[in-house]
PDB file of C-alpha atoms in Angstrom:
ATOM      1  CA  MET A 151       9.511-150.701 -22.907  1.00 85.00           C
ATOM      2  CA  ASN A 152       9.035-149.171 -26.137  1.00 93.00           C
ATOM      3  CA  LYS A 153      11.359-150.085 -29.271  1.00 95.00           C
ATOM      4  CA  THR A 154      14.316-147.802 -29.859  1.00 97.00           C
ATOM      5  CA  ILE A 155      15.388-146.216 -33.115  1.00 97.00           C
ATOM      6  CA  SER A 156      18.040-148.819 -33.588  1.00 97.00           C
ATOM      7  CA  GLU A 157      15.895-151.807 -32.812  1.00 96.00           C
ATOM      8  CA  VAL A 158      13.332-150.612 -35.583  1.00 97.00           C
ATOM      9  CA  ILE A 159      16.285-150.184 -38.072  1.00 96.00           C
ATOM     10  CA  ALA A 160      17.762-153.609 -37.158  1.00 95.00           C
ATOM     11  CA  GLN A 161      14.415-155.260 -37.441  1.00 93.00           C
ATOM     12  CA  THR A 162      13.467-153.518 -40.753  1.00 93.00           C
ATOM     13  CA  GLN A 163      17.065-154.200 -42.352  1.00 91.00           C
ATOM     14  CA  ALA A 164      16.856-157.929 -41.467  1.00 92.00           C
ATOM     15  CA  VAL A 165      13.698-158.448 -43.664  1.00 89.00           C
ATOM     16  CA  ARG A 166      14.270-155.774 -46.164  1.00 86.00           C
ATOM     17  CA  PRO A 167      18.038-154.931 -46.516  1.00 86.00           C
ATOM     18  CA  ASP A 168      18.481-151.674 -48.528  1.00 83.00           C
ATOM     19  CA  LEU A 169      20.881-148.955 -49.324  1.00 89.00           C
ATOM     20  CA  TYR A 170      19.303-146.347 -47.008  1.00 93.00           C
ATOM     21  CA  THR A 171      21.254-144.992 -44.114  1.00 94.00           C
ATOM     22  CA  ASP A 172      20.598-145.178 -40.534  1.00 96.00           C
ATOM     23  CA  GLU A 173      20.348-141.334 -40.715  1.00 96.00           C
ATOM     24  CA  GLN A 174      17.767-141.491 -43.561  1.00 96.00           C
ATOM     25  CA  ILE A 175      15.609-144.033 -41.542  1.00 97.00           C
ATOM     26  CA  THR A 176      16.040-141.972 -38.528  1.00 97.00           C
ATOM     27  CA  GLY A 177      14.550-139.103 -40.282  1.00 97.00           C
ATOM     28  CA  TRP A 178      11.666-141.012 -41.412  1.00 97.00           C
ATOM     29  CA  LEU A 179      10.897-142.241 -37.735  1.00 98.00           C
ATOM     30  CA  SER A 180      11.358-138.542 -36.592  1.00 97.00           C
ATOM     31  CA  GLU A 181       8.591-137.483 -39.145  1.00 97.00           C
ATOM     32  CA  LEU A 182       6.341-140.175 -38.141  1.00 97.00           C
ATOM     33  CA  ASP A 183       6.618-139.390 -34.261  1.00 97.00           C
ATOM     34  CA  GLY A 184       6.801-135.748 -34.858  1.00 96.00           C
ATOM     35  CA  GLN A 185       3.189-136.070 -36.433  1.00 95.00           C
ATOM     36  CA  LEU A 186       1.871-138.334 -33.740  1.00 96.00           C
ATOM     37  CA  SER A 187       3.250-136.201 -30.975  1.00 95.00           C
ATOM     38  CA  VAL A 188       1.473-132.977 -32.679  1.00 95.00           C
ATOM     39  CA  GLU A 189      -1.642-134.595 -33.986  1.00 93.00           C
ATOM     40  CA  LEU A 190      -2.513-137.124 -31.460  1.00 92.00           C
ATOM     41  CA  LEU A 191      -0.518-136.558 -28.338  1.00 90.00           C
ATOM     42  CA  LYS A 192      -1.140-132.815 -28.359  1.00 91.00           C
ATOM     43  CA  THR A 193       2.473-132.085 -27.363  1.00 92.00           C
ATOM     44  CA  ASP A 194       5.388-130.327 -28.927  1.00 94.00           C
ATOM     45  CA  PRO A 195       6.772-132.142 -32.059  1.00 94.00           C
ATOM     46  CA  VAL A 196       9.390-134.791 -31.174  1.00 95.00           C
ATOM     47  CA  SER A 197      12.544-134.854 -33.482  1.00 96.00           C
ATOM     48  CA  TYR A 198      15.372-137.477 -33.736  1.00 97.00           C
ATOM     49  CA  SER A 199      18.735-137.493 -35.275  1.00 96.00           C
ATOM     50  CA  TRP A 200      21.327-140.270 -35.853  1.00 96.00           C
ATOM     51  CA  PRO A 201      23.417-141.578 -34.060  1.00 95.00           C
ATOM     52  CA  GLU A 202      22.693-139.196 -30.914  1.00 97.00           C
ATOM     53  CA  ASP A 203      19.131-140.656 -30.618  1.00 96.00           C
ATOM     54  CA  ALA A 204      19.760-144.393 -31.622  1.00 96.00           C
ATOM     55  CA  GLY A 205      18.933-145.536 -28.169  1.00 96.00           C
ATOM     56  CA  THR A 206      15.728-143.231 -27.782  1.00 96.00           C
ATOM     57  CA  GLU A 207      12.412-144.942 -27.178  1.00 96.00           C
ATOM     58  CA  LEU A 208       9.969-144.262 -29.914  1.00 97.00           C
ATOM     59  CA  LEU A 209       6.485-143.155 -28.728  1.00 96.00           C
ATOM     60  CA  VAL A 210       4.130-145.836 -29.650  1.00 96.00           C
ATOM     61  CA  PRO A 211       4.180-148.995 -27.235  1.00 95.00           C
ATOM     62  CA  HIS A 212       3.907-152.522 -27.818  1.00 95.00           C
ATOM     63  CA  PRO A 213       1.730-154.212 -29.487  1.00 94.00           C
ATOM     64  CA  TYR A 214       1.228-151.208 -31.636  1.00 96.00           C
ATOM     65  CA  ASP A 215       4.895-150.510 -32.340  1.00 96.00           C
ATOM     66  CA  ARG A 216       4.908-152.677 -35.442  1.00 95.00           C
ATOM     67  CA  LEU A 217       3.657-149.486 -37.292  1.00 96.00           C
ATOM     68  CA  TYR A 218       7.272-148.356 -37.246  1.00 97.00           C
ATOM     69  CA  HIS A 219       8.602-151.272 -39.133  1.00 95.00           C
ATOM     70  CA  LEU A 220       5.632-151.010 -41.603  1.00 97.00           C
ATOM     71  CA  TYR A 221       6.278-147.404 -42.272  1.00 97.00           C
ATOM     72  CA  VAL A 222      10.165-147.579 -42.787  1.00 97.00           C
ATOM     73  CA  ILE A 223       9.190-150.411 -45.182  1.00 96.00           C
ATOM     74  CA  ALA A 224       6.517-148.243 -47.015  1.00 96.00           C
ATOM     75  CA  MET A 225       9.390-145.294 -47.377  1.00 96.00           C
ATOM     76  CA  ILE A 226      11.929-147.601 -48.789  1.00 95.00           C
ATOM     77  CA  ASP A 227       9.518-149.039 -51.397  1.00 95.00           C
ATOM     78  CA  LEU A 228       8.379-145.102 -52.105  1.00 95.00           C
ATOM     79  CA  TYR A 229      11.937-144.010 -52.597  1.00 94.00           C
ATOM     80  CA  ASN A 230      12.664-147.315 -54.703  1.00 94.00           C
ATOM     81  CA  ARG A 231       9.795-146.293 -57.117  1.00 94.00           C
ATOM     82  CA  GLU A 232       8.283-149.715 -56.164  1.00 94.00           C
ATOM     83  CA  THR A 233       4.705-148.131 -56.579  1.00 95.00           C
ATOM     84  CA  ASP A 234       2.743-151.319 -56.164  1.00 95.00           C
ATOM     85  CA  LEU A 235       4.510-152.445 -53.183  1.00 95.00           C
ATOM     86  CA  TYR A 236       4.418-149.122 -51.780  1.00 96.00           C
ATOM     87  CA  ALA A 237       0.587-149.111 -52.106  1.00 97.00           C
ATOM     88  CA  ASN A 238       0.291-152.369 -50.317  1.00 97.00           C
ATOM     89  CA  ASP A 239       2.582-151.397 -47.413  1.00 96.00           C
ATOM     90  CA  MET A 240       0.730-148.180 -46.849  1.00 97.00           C
ATOM     91  CA  ALA A 241      -2.502-149.892 -46.581  1.00 98.00           C
ATOM     92  CA  VAL A 242      -1.237-152.238 -44.070  1.00 97.00           C
ATOM     93  CA  PHE A 243       0.658-149.316 -42.046  1.00 97.00           C
ATOM     94  CA  ASN A 244      -2.455-147.271 -42.136  1.00 97.00           C
ATOM     95  CA  SER A 245      -4.256-150.266 -40.792  1.00 97.00           C
ATOM     96  CA  ALA A 246      -1.974-150.481 -37.852  1.00 97.00           C
ATOM     97  CA  MET A 247      -2.049-146.802 -37.390  1.00 97.00           C
ATOM     98  CA  GLN A 248      -5.614-146.699 -37.146  1.00 97.00           C
ATOM     99  CA  GLU A 249      -5.533-149.506 -34.501  1.00 97.00           C
ATOM    100  CA  TYR A 250      -3.037-147.453 -32.579  1.00 96.00           C
ATOM    101  CA  ARG A 251      -5.182-144.069 -32.824  1.00 94.00           C
ATOM    102  CA  SER A 252      -8.249-146.089 -31.858  1.00 94.00           C
ATOM    103  CA  TYR A 253      -6.431-147.534 -28.710  1.00 95.00           C
ATOM    104  CA  TYR A 254      -4.990-144.036 -27.648  1.00 93.00           C
ATOM    105  CA  ARG A 255      -8.525-142.546 -28.103  1.00 91.00           C
ATOM    106  CA  ARG A 256     -10.056-145.145 -25.877  1.00 91.00           C
ATOM    107  CA  THR A 257      -7.570-145.206 -22.987  1.00 91.00           C
ATOM    108  CA  ASN A 258      -7.045-141.132 -23.053  1.00 87.00           C
ATOM    109  CA  ARG A 259     -10.471-139.768 -23.056  1.00 76.00           C
ATOM    110  CA  PRO A 260     -10.914-136.587 -21.042  1.00 69.00           C
ATOM    111  CA  ALA A 261     -12.611-136.853 -17.941  1.00 65.00           C
ATOM    112  CA  ALA A 262     -16.543-136.552 -18.329  1.00 62.00           C
ATOM    113  CA  ASP A 263     -18.465-134.015 -16.335  1.00 61.00           C
ATOM    114  CA  GLY A 264     -21.603-136.161 -16.104  1.00 61.00           C
ATOM    115  CA  ASN A 265     -23.668-134.179 -18.696  1.00 60.00           C
ATOM    116  CA  TRP A 266     -24.065-135.226 -22.119  1.00 60.00           C
ATOM    117  CA  PHE A 267     -24.877-131.427 -22.950  1.00 60.00           C
ATOM    118  CA  LYS A 268     -24.150-128.001 -21.490  1.00 56.00           C
ATOM    119  CA  THR A 269     -27.012-125.697 -20.756  1.00 55.00           C
ATOM    120  CA  MET A 270     -26.563-121.971 -21.024  1.00 52.00           C
TER     121      MET A 270
END
């Protein structure tokens, strides 16, 4: 079972209480999953809104789903103008994102046709 939007919000606010609304955080999660759905999954972009989608499961499965929490923390630091923290947060987030992208590509390869090149 994938994490829901409300679970990511609760997890993030437990370690990084802030003044940002659930609606703003949902917007950030919507942007991230929208990007993943288009660029990696090659589907129509997903979009979330609060509170209608509070219980919606996000796209990335466990154990790679920590990237949501890391992304929200990075966005909090970005909008709080904490540039050093933001840079560190994004480095950790980018590493988690690369781990997920690598996993996805390994497990979702197109079927091989048996040839490494095509003849004309």
